[in-house]
């Protein structure tokens, strides 16, 4: 590993080109046809393309299904082994290696069931309940199960809501684990109920006919009431109506109450499935189904979108009769109508649907892992061929990674870093890119490529865990919201994080290699790795310092003070001071190569604290993105990092070979 490459052999070039070409073909196949279309039966993937407004942006139902399932179920898919509980539209997977059959319910199929057959969906064990005391409220104390049906939990809904309200009124320092769990369960049940009544009243069999009857009766009543004196009390008006008019008004009142219930029950979810009445209107004009059903203009013109949704629902309930033909046709017709109208932002919704299916970050994660394993194999056999091939494979992974970031920028209309999820994606991207440059220009021994793969893998795994918190394209900030500062301060400070992690991982390679044998890297390899780390630390200091100063200017413009000793501000300052301390210790002769590399490893812990730890404190203007159990995981990670830094110094031995 100590010897650096000079001129590549012909076999190395051929191997690299072949492996890179295989990787490209696999990536192209996955990204161009990410979803399979069923040969027969309902096409729930196509249903997932339908755009809706949720949380201030247009998104496909596929995204909504994922986010809501994560919020309610805690996982992105519903599965089970009890075939008696298999939903009608679940896919059966044959058991292998002695295991029995299992079933999986697609997220879009689940959402369709909740929207159009709420009573059936309420029997599924999907609502996550982890606390035994909460389970006891609906008679499931001592149960080992973690997920229960809405029907089971609703037996204690009033008590759950009462306890959740009490918990919400407590000060932060008095909130218990039970308070957190009861609040979470109340929110999950509320989300489920909101979805189940977002389009139509639960249990409605023929909603299109119901809407048509409602419209007809409204028109007839309007015509019949033309000659009726409406002055006076309700009793006086009722006395002036004939029997037919009274009966019709009673039916209308009943239907209107039903529609109003849909409108009010969907407030918390804030799902607006219907596009504006005019194609040129902005996204704020998207409408809720309940409000559209009772809108006065429906007595004059038919609401095409509302009726289309009704046909989709009726088609879903007819799947058992026609194998999904009417459902698929209704979905196809509605999507064609949406495309023909040119509503604002619906093109982005279609791109997001493709983005969800292609999943470029998962593709790049897999490629990073494969490339890292190839490098490890290359350090044992066929060193030149495999390490060079891995370099180009990681380049492909980085390109896919870049495509994913670019698509997120396009879809959100925001800079690349807006929340913790996007920061994880970007930190890994920046670190991997610089590591590849080091490999190409300085190291040339596979170390730069391996570090790039490690940074890519770890950052995307962290991002995937953070994605379980919900919509990853929502901007989650305490107070600040400015595209200019998100483009300058946030990107610069995030690149500073990337540099700190890169320097730390180079330090880890240095320490681990010397623990195994001082001659693995050799004198030249140690020197090159040390010089590279020094350069990266300089880069980290520059970007961290500039990013911190820009953050102060942003804070001054937003809050009227440059510095307030907020935990996040303190974390940024600690990174700057630590990098400066490293450089001063090196220049002053306080630490030599092993000490400097150990300090770079400690920089990982310091950066992790500034990045995540300050958010987990639950205080300050930057307290967002909190996750249960994350503080403990962060603590153990920091302990491991400190141990590795200590071992790097204690076990260091001078190499005897160049």
XYZ file of C-alpha atoms in Angstrom:
658
model
C 0.000 0.000 0.000
C 2.945 2.261 0.548
C 3.966 2.242 -3.114
C 2.024 4.741 -5.186
C 0.921 3.975 -8.729
C 2.751 5.439 -11.661
C 1.613 4.165 -15.040
C -1.422 1.912 -15.305
C -1.047 -1.440 -17.020
C -3.267 -2.499 -19.880
C -4.980 -5.171 -17.769
C -5.769 -2.559 -15.112
C -7.395 -0.262 -17.648
C -9.459 -3.100 -19.134
C -10.612 -4.286 -15.704
C -11.569 -0.761 -14.672
C -13.503 -0.101 -17.872
C -15.369 -3.431 -17.701
C -16.404 -3.054 -14.052
C -17.362 0.589 -14.554
C -19.433 -0.322 -17.623
C -21.258 -3.073 -15.714
C -22.019 -0.580 -12.944
C -23.294 2.000 -15.423
C -25.598 -0.507 -17.121
C -27.029 -1.629 -13.776
C -27.593 1.975 -12.674
C -29.203 2.951 -15.977
C -31.551 -0.041 -15.836
C -32.648 0.775 -12.290
C -33.148 4.494 -12.887
C -34.968 4.225 -16.223
C -37.479 1.564 -15.168
C -37.732 1.791 -11.394
C -41.312 0.518 -11.074
C -42.940 -2.582 -12.475
C -46.452 -2.494 -13.933
C -48.721 -5.430 -13.041
C -49.934 -7.532 -15.950
C -53.416 -7.641 -14.431
C -55.264 -6.339 -11.422
C -55.247 -2.863 -9.876
C -52.261 -0.662 -10.715
C -51.529 0.982 -7.374
C -48.202 2.329 -8.609
C -50.074 4.447 -11.160
C -52.455 5.540 -8.404
C -49.385 6.792 -6.535
C -48.708 9.289 -9.341
C -51.784 11.395 -8.528
C -50.726 14.828 -7.231
C -52.125 16.335 -4.023
C -51.275 19.348 -1.873
C -49.867 18.545 1.563
C -47.739 20.619 3.952
C -47.483 23.511 1.544
C -46.265 21.683 -1.553
C -47.581 19.508 -4.358
C -46.483 15.901 -4.037
C -47.580 12.535 -5.471
C -49.749 10.211 -3.415
C -46.748 7.881 -3.360
C -44.859 10.390 -1.184
C -47.905 11.011 0.991
C -48.380 7.261 1.471
C -44.767 6.822 2.514
C -44.806 9.725 4.966
C -48.136 8.792 6.537
C -47.204 5.130 6.838
C -43.942 6.044 8.570
C -45.805 8.371 10.927
C -48.507 5.840 11.816
C -46.791 2.483 11.378
C -43.140 3.338 12.075
C -42.095 1.480 8.908
C -42.395 2.148 5.195
C -44.167 -1.114 4.418
C -46.864 -3.302 5.981
C -46.052 -6.998 6.162
C -46.973 -10.104 8.099
C -46.841 -13.879 8.260
C -50.410 -14.527 9.440
C -52.117 -15.357 6.154
C -55.531 -15.032 7.832
C -54.843 -11.307 8.213
C -53.575 -10.826 4.645
C -55.217 -7.794 2.998
C -56.949 -8.452 -0.295
C -54.375 -6.511 -2.319
C -51.228 -7.719 -0.532
C -48.505 -9.593 -2.395
C -47.618 -13.081 -1.156
C -43.951 -14.031 -0.863
C -43.047 -17.708 -0.802
C -41.083 -18.873 2.216
C -37.460 -19.947 1.837
C -35.056 -21.952 3.973
C -37.856 -23.496 6.013
C -39.701 -20.255 6.578
C -43.421 -19.954 5.926
C -45.092 -17.678 3.417
C -45.440 -13.984 4.171
C -47.336 -11.064 2.677
C -46.453 -7.444 1.913
C -48.919 -4.599 1.365
C -47.656 -1.842 -0.928
C -47.867 1.647 0.587
C -50.037 2.939 -2.267
C -52.399 -0.019 -1.905
C -52.625 0.749 1.817
C -53.389 4.416 1.169
C -56.093 3.489 -1.343
C -57.733 1.218 1.223
C -57.664 3.928 3.895
C -59.097 6.538 1.518
C -61.811 4.398 -0.043
C -62.525 1.607 2.448
C -61.863 3.077 5.867
C -63.775 0.423 7.875
C -61.600 -2.356 6.404
C -58.414 -0.343 6.931
C -59.404 0.203 10.567
C -59.035 -3.545 11.189
C -55.349 -3.637 10.151
C -52.774 -3.814 12.944
C -50.752 -0.840 11.762
C -50.766 1.812 14.519
C -47.507 1.735 16.470
C -47.903 1.549 20.266
C -44.722 0.763 22.220
C -45.598 1.674 25.814
C -47.253 -0.973 28.034
C -49.141 1.654 30.032
C -50.653 3.021 26.830
C -51.608 -0.504 25.736
C -53.405 -0.975 29.042
C -55.778 1.859 28.155
C -57.404 -0.268 25.432
C -57.091 -3.631 27.166
C -53.837 -4.903 25.654
C -51.642 -4.726 28.754
C -48.850 -7.302 28.681
C -49.172 -7.785 24.922
C -45.895 -8.382 23.081
C -47.360 -6.845 19.939
C -46.286 -3.323 18.975
C -48.959 -2.520 16.416
C -52.727 -2.486 16.821
C -55.769 -1.677 14.715
C -57.530 1.659 14.829
C -60.710 -0.158 15.839
C -58.957 -1.569 18.918
C -57.437 1.742 19.984
C -60.582 3.784 19.320
C -62.247 2.037 22.257
C -60.108 4.276 24.474
C -59.816 7.286 22.180
C -61.419 9.788 24.566
C -59.101 8.783 27.397
C -56.057 8.848 25.117
C -56.914 12.330 23.835
C -57.504 13.552 27.382
C -54.098 12.288 28.550
C -52.392 13.685 25.436
C -53.946 17.106 26.079
C -52.732 17.002 29.683
C -49.222 16.058 28.514
C -49.154 18.948 26.041
C -49.834 21.399 28.863
C -46.882 20.233 30.973
C -43.551 22.123 31.014
C -40.725 20.383 29.139
C -38.829 19.362 32.256
C -41.859 17.471 33.618
C -42.760 15.479 30.504
C -42.386 11.732 31.121
C -41.840 8.832 28.744
C -45.536 7.979 29.088
C -46.460 11.551 28.111
C -44.367 11.274 24.953
C -45.828 7.887 24.065
C -49.466 8.839 24.682
C -49.010 11.991 22.602
C -47.483 9.978 19.765
C -50.320 7.429 19.793
C -52.962 10.181 19.822
C -51.284 11.778 16.815
C -51.093 8.473 14.944
C -54.768 7.713 15.516
C -55.673 11.250 14.470
C -53.615 10.938 11.289
C -55.331 7.673 10.393
C -58.820 9.094 10.938
C -57.986 12.200 8.935
C -56.820 10.167 5.960
C -59.820 7.846 6.081
C -62.183 10.821 5.713
C -60.077 12.940 3.363
C -62.064 12.078 0.215
C -65.446 10.747 1.268
C -67.395 9.626 4.348
C -66.066 6.227 5.508
C -68.308 3.380 4.405
C -69.820 5.173 1.390
C -70.491 2.582 -1.306
C -71.256 4.584 -4.463
C -69.827 8.025 -3.935
C -70.146 9.260 -7.519
C -73.896 8.556 -7.462
C -74.160 10.204 -4.032
C -72.508 13.364 -5.344
C -74.705 13.372 -8.439
C -77.840 13.006 -6.296
C -76.634 15.769 -4.013
C -76.014 18.105 -6.959
C -79.400 17.282 -8.512
C -81.247 17.876 -5.244
C -79.416 21.162 -4.702
C -80.464 22.352 -8.153
C -84.067 21.211 -7.706
C -84.267 22.748 -4.255
C -82.837 25.994 -5.549
C -85.494 26.104 -8.275
C -88.304 25.092 -5.910
C -87.364 27.730 -3.372
C -87.539 30.566 -5.885
C -91.133 31.408 -4.952
C -90.896 30.771 -1.213
C -90.749 33.653 1.241
C -87.626 33.026 3.348
C -88.286 35.836 5.821
C -88.996 35.008 9.467
C -88.004 32.159 11.775
C -87.081 28.610 10.678
C -90.517 27.455 11.863
C -92.288 30.067 9.748
C -90.253 29.105 6.670
C -90.937 25.394 7.271
C -94.694 26.066 7.444
C -94.583 27.658 3.993
C -92.956 24.564 2.387
C -94.968 21.719 0.961
C -94.247 18.098 1.912
C -91.972 17.374 -1.080
C -89.961 20.532 -0.487
C -89.544 19.722 3.208
C -88.415 16.162 2.459
C -85.928 17.373 -0.116
C -84.506 20.009 2.211
C -84.113 17.343 4.924
C -82.149 15.085 2.565
C -79.967 17.978 1.478
C -79.302 18.937 5.093
C -78.298 15.366 5.887
C -75.912 15.164 2.942
C -74.491 18.611 3.639
C -73.803 17.674 7.264
C -71.978 14.598 6.019
C -69.848 16.670 3.621
C -69.112 19.275 6.285
C -67.925 16.508 8.586
C -65.385 15.464 5.937
C -64.197 19.039 5.573
C -63.727 19.629 9.293
C -62.205 16.224 10.101
C -59.447 16.706 7.545
C -58.168 19.974 9.027
C -55.207 18.499 10.892
C -54.005 16.470 7.925
C -54.307 19.497 5.630
C -54.545 17.272 2.573
C -55.972 19.089 -0.439
C -56.556 16.475 -3.167
C -58.435 18.700 -5.627
C -56.650 21.123 -7.966
C -57.905 24.711 -8.405
C -61.023 25.365 -10.450
C -58.858 27.470 -12.776
C -55.681 25.990 -14.233
C -53.695 29.206 -13.884
C -54.217 29.508 -10.117
C -51.308 29.013 -7.707
C -50.982 26.061 -5.345
C -52.721 27.888 -2.494
C -55.988 27.370 -4.398
C -55.945 23.573 -4.111
C -59.096 22.388 -2.328
C -60.272 19.851 0.213
C -62.860 17.320 -0.941
C -65.417 18.150 1.740
C -65.367 21.873 1.006
C -65.655 21.215 -2.736
C -68.630 18.887 -2.241
C -70.746 21.587 -0.548
C -69.454 24.544 -2.570
C -72.313 26.676 -4.024
C -70.814 26.586 -7.534
C -71.517 22.835 -7.746
C -75.185 23.633 -8.402
C -74.110 25.288 -11.665
C -71.175 23.290 -13.013
C -69.820 19.829 -12.324
C -66.535 19.681 -10.397
C -64.447 17.456 -12.684
C -61.755 16.690 -10.108
C -64.217 15.833 -7.342
C -66.189 13.510 -9.608
C -62.948 11.908 -10.833
C -61.953 11.103 -7.249
C -65.421 9.650 -6.668
C -65.005 7.404 -9.724
C -61.589 6.258 -8.472
C -63.126 5.356 -5.122
C -66.019 3.510 -6.714
C -63.531 1.720 -8.965
C -61.505 0.641 -5.955
C -64.567 -0.855 -4.301
C -65.348 -2.721 -7.530
C -61.916 -4.397 -7.790
C -63.309 -7.723 -6.598
C -65.823 -7.660 -9.486
C -63.751 -6.415 -12.426
C -60.161 -7.148 -11.293
C -59.319 -3.463 -11.121
C -60.380 -2.480 -14.645
C -62.619 0.426 -13.604
C -60.129 1.552 -10.940
C -57.246 1.613 -13.412
C -59.371 3.412 -16.004
C -60.518 6.054 -13.502
C -56.928 6.685 -12.365
C -55.694 6.868 -15.959
C -58.469 9.277 -16.972
C -57.817 11.557 -14.008
C -54.058 11.667 -14.621
C -54.672 12.457 -18.294
C -57.042 15.263 -17.294
C -54.494 16.649 -14.804
C -51.795 16.630 -17.488
C -54.073 18.385 -19.981
C -54.931 21.222 -17.582
C -51.375 22.353 -16.873
C -51.820 22.978 -13.152
C -48.888 24.636 -11.385
C -46.227 22.308 -9.932
C -47.882 19.055 -11.043
C -44.933 18.394 -13.363
C -42.687 18.370 -10.290
C -45.038 15.881 -8.688
C -44.510 13.474 -11.580
C -40.746 13.924 -11.304
C -40.949 13.223 -7.578
C -42.884 10.030 -8.272
C -40.053 8.894 -10.537
C -37.506 10.035 -7.942
C -39.202 7.910 -5.266
C -39.103 4.830 -7.457
C -35.570 5.309 -8.753
C -34.229 6.124 -5.254
C -30.815 7.454 -6.403
C -29.509 7.660 -2.841
C -30.148 3.961 -2.263
C -28.460 3.174 -5.570
C -25.398 5.228 -4.644
C -25.362 3.653 -1.163
C -25.216 0.164 -2.664
C -22.475 1.200 -5.093
C -20.424 2.791 -2.301
C -20.641 -0.468 -0.324
C -19.633 -2.607 -3.305
C -16.733 -0.292 -4.155
C -15.501 -0.318 -0.557
C -15.489 -4.125 -0.539
C -13.615 -4.153 -3.852
C -10.927 -1.898 -2.360
C -10.556 -4.165 0.674
C -10.140 -7.121 -1.679
C -7.698 -5.087 -3.761
C -5.427 -4.534 -0.780
C -5.119 -8.322 -0.556
C -5.079 -9.406 -4.218
C -4.856 -7.679 -7.622
C -4.138 -4.384 -5.876
C -3.782 -2.143 -8.890
C -6.641 -3.586 -10.935
C -9.213 -3.541 -8.152
C -8.312 -0.227 -6.495
C -8.351 1.603 -9.830
C -11.641 -0.049 -10.773
C -13.129 0.893 -7.412
C -12.136 4.518 -7.947
C -14.193 4.757 -11.124
C -17.084 2.842 -9.577
C -17.149 5.390 -6.742
C -17.118 8.165 -9.347
C -20.319 6.638 -10.738
C -21.774 6.457 -7.224
C -20.915 10.122 -6.705
C -22.584 11.054 -9.997
C -25.786 9.251 -8.935
C -25.472 10.933 -5.522
C -25.190 14.288 -7.316
C -28.242 13.543 -9.465
C -30.229 12.847 -6.309
C -29.196 16.166 -4.745
C -29.918 18.067 -7.973
C -33.397 16.538 -8.197
C -34.131 17.489 -4.586
C -33.117 21.076 -5.372
C -35.484 21.083 -8.365
C -38.379 19.476 -6.499
C -38.165 21.598 -3.362
C -37.139 24.837 -5.071
C -34.586 25.170 -2.275
C -30.805 25.002 -1.871
C -29.376 21.530 -1.204
C -29.335 21.785 2.616
C -32.582 22.708 4.385
C -32.886 20.184 7.237
C -30.967 17.427 9.024
C -31.804 14.837 6.357
C -30.477 16.930 3.489
C -27.416 17.919 5.526
C -26.528 14.228 5.946
C -26.863 13.671 2.201
C -24.731 16.733 1.441
C -22.028 16.068 4.060
C -21.378 12.639 2.562
C -21.383 14.029 -0.954
C -18.858 16.760 -0.132
C -16.575 14.417 1.786
C -16.653 11.747 -0.933
C -15.926 14.282 -3.682
C -12.857 15.717 -1.918
C -11.634 12.221 -0.977
C -11.739 11.206 -4.647
C -9.719 14.299 -5.559
C -7.142 13.299 -2.945
C -7.004 9.796 -4.358
C -6.527 11.027 -7.914
C -4.016 13.767 -7.160
C -2.083 12.750 -4.040
C -2.610 9.318 -2.498
C -3.108 6.961 -5.468
C -3.182 3.885 -3.241
C -6.910 3.297 -2.714
C -7.104 5.048 0.661
C -8.845 8.120 -0.745
C -11.346 5.928 -2.571
C -11.984 3.825 0.525
C -12.586 6.900 2.684
C -14.924 8.272 -0.004
C -16.889 5.015 0.079
C -17.027 5.043 3.898
C -18.243 8.646 4.041
C -20.839 7.940 1.364
C -22.124 4.817 3.109
C -22.298 6.255 6.623
C -23.869 9.561 5.602
C -26.541 7.894 3.475
C -27.334 5.394 6.232
C -27.766 8.313 8.640
C -29.921 10.089 6.050
C -32.061 6.993 5.615
C -32.672 6.835 9.355
C -33.560 10.530 9.404
C -36.011 9.992 6.532
C -38.238 8.052 8.946
C -39.138 11.384 10.564
C -41.455 12.268 7.659
C -41.336 14.467 4.574
C -37.641 15.030 3.829
C -38.337 18.042 1.617
C -39.953 20.146 4.306
C -37.767 22.935 5.647
C -37.338 22.212 9.350
C -35.719 25.220 10.970
C -36.424 26.959 14.219
C -36.848 30.507 12.928
C -34.669 31.172 9.921
C -35.913 30.692 6.389
C -33.976 32.404 3.601
C -32.803 30.913 0.323
C -29.840 33.327 0.214
C -28.497 32.280 3.605
C -29.348 28.632 2.996
C -27.179 28.893 -0.122
C -24.254 30.639 1.587
C -23.970 30.066 5.336
C -25.557 26.604 5.461
C -23.691 25.139 2.469
C -20.346 26.560 3.612
C -20.752 25.328 7.183
C -21.868 21.908 5.896
C -18.782 21.645 3.678
C -16.804 22.441 6.816
C -18.451 19.400 8.424
C -17.501 17.317 5.375
C -13.868 18.380 5.685
C -13.767 17.590 9.422
C -15.158 14.119 8.834
C -12.776 13.519 5.935
C -9.771 14.527 8.041
C -10.995 12.297 10.851
C -11.424 9.279 8.589
C -7.945 9.772 7.159
C -6.753 9.772 10.762
C -8.630 6.526 11.407
C -6.985 4.861 8.402
C -3.599 6.084 9.644
C -4.222 4.746 13.151
C -5.714 1.378 12.157
C -3.001 0.694 9.575
C -0.250 1.411 12.095
C -1.949 -0.762 14.720
C -1.820 -3.713 12.314
C 1.718 -3.075 11.079
C 3.815 0.102 10.791
C 4.937 -1.009 7.338
C 1.465 -1.276 5.788
C 1.604 2.369 4.796
C 5.361 2.761 5.044
C 7.194 6.024 5.455
C 5.976 7.462 2.156
C 2.386 6.396 2.767
C 2.370 7.849 6.281
C 3.833 11.096 5.011
C 1.281 11.394 2.189
C -1.620 10.637 4.524
C -0.380 13.133 7.101
C 0.096 15.851 4.463
C -3.378 15.200 3.061
C -4.935 15.426 6.511
C -3.118 18.690 7.196
C -4.476 20.183 3.973
C -8.012 19.031 4.754
C -7.827 20.528 8.259
C -6.822 23.871 6.724
C -9.818 23.587 4.401
C -12.068 22.714 7.354
C -10.855 25.704 9.375
C -11.457 28.108 6.492
C -14.969 26.904 5.721
C -15.986 26.511 9.364
C -14.764 30.009 10.224
C -16.362 31.694 7.207
C -19.590 29.731 7.707
C -19.745 30.689 11.383
C -19.205 34.387 10.629
C -21.903 34.286 7.950
C -24.211 32.597 10.453
C -23.618 35.459 12.865
C -24.497 38.006 10.195
C -27.659 36.051 9.392
C -28.578 35.927 13.087
C -27.975 39.668 13.408
C -30.359 40.342 10.519
C -32.994 37.948 11.886
C -32.773 38.377 15.651
C -30.864 41.619 16.083
C -27.787 40.024 17.660
C -24.640 38.584 16.081
C -23.949 36.039 18.810
C -26.163 34.643 21.542
C -24.268 31.600 22.878
C -26.912 29.308 21.419
C -25.827 25.620 21.580
C -25.576 25.437 17.778
C -23.475 28.607 17.687
C -21.249 27.222 20.420
C -20.840 23.980 18.480
C -19.739 25.877 15.371
C -17.263 27.874 17.464
C -15.825 24.700 19.011
C -15.153 23.284 15.523
C -13.299 26.465 14.537
C -11.268 26.480 17.759
C -10.430 22.775 17.498
C -9.139 23.064 13.933
C -7.134 26.149 14.891
C -5.742 24.286 17.912
C -4.647 21.406 15.680
C -2.738 23.730 13.368
C -1.131 25.611 16.258
C -0.135 22.356 17.954
C 1.493 21.180 14.739
C 3.324 24.428 14.031
C 4.417 24.771 17.665
C 5.792 21.247 17.800
C 3.381 20.257 20.579
C 2.266 17.196 18.625
C 3.919 15.187 15.885
C 2.327 13.108 13.173
C 0.524 10.538 15.409
C -0.771 13.242 17.745
C -2.034 15.362 14.868
C -3.809 12.381 13.315
C -5.336 11.495 16.702
C -6.605 15.066 17.027
C -8.206 14.758 13.590
C -10.029 11.640 14.826
C -11.301 13.558 17.856
C -12.566 16.145 15.368
C -15.183 13.587 14.275
C -16.714 13.580 17.766
C -16.622 17.377 17.983
C -18.287 17.736 14.581
C -20.926 15.128 15.419
C -21.767 17.084 18.559
C -22.105 20.354 16.672
C -24.107 18.709 13.901
C -26.488 16.527 15.934
C -25.777 16.883 19.632
C -26.801 20.513 19.911
C -30.171 19.671 18.346
C -30.739 16.890 20.865
C -30.428 19.165 23.889
C -33.996 20.379 23.376
C -33.041 24.006 24.039
C -32.017 26.965 21.897
C -33.171 28.441 18.615
C -31.728 25.519 16.639
C -33.422 22.744 18.600
C -35.054 20.749 15.810
C -34.789 17.262 14.377
C -34.884 15.514 17.778
C -35.065 11.721 17.622
C -35.716 9.330 20.508
C -32.574 7.347 21.420
C -30.276 9.445 19.236
C -28.454 11.029 22.181
C -27.413 7.635 23.527
C -26.187 6.520 20.101
C -24.238 9.754 19.728
C -22.667 9.261 23.152
C -21.436 5.758 22.395
C -20.108 6.903 19.015
C -18.072 9.618 20.722
C -16.705 7.097 23.241
C -15.549 4.837 20.398
C -13.926 7.791 18.635
C -12.024 8.837 21.769
C -10.777 5.258 22.231
C -9.560 5.113 18.616
C -7.782 8.441 18.991
C -6.012 7.203 22.112
C -4.979 3.939 20.457
C -3.609 5.862 17.471
C -1.085 7.559 19.749
C -0.360 4.689 22.141
C 0.165 1.967 19.526
C 2.101 4.054 17.007
C 5.354 2.566 15.736
C 7.732 3.998 13.194
C 7.835 2.146 9.867
C 11.093 0.534 8.798
C 10.275 0.576 5.077
C 9.676 3.425 2.669
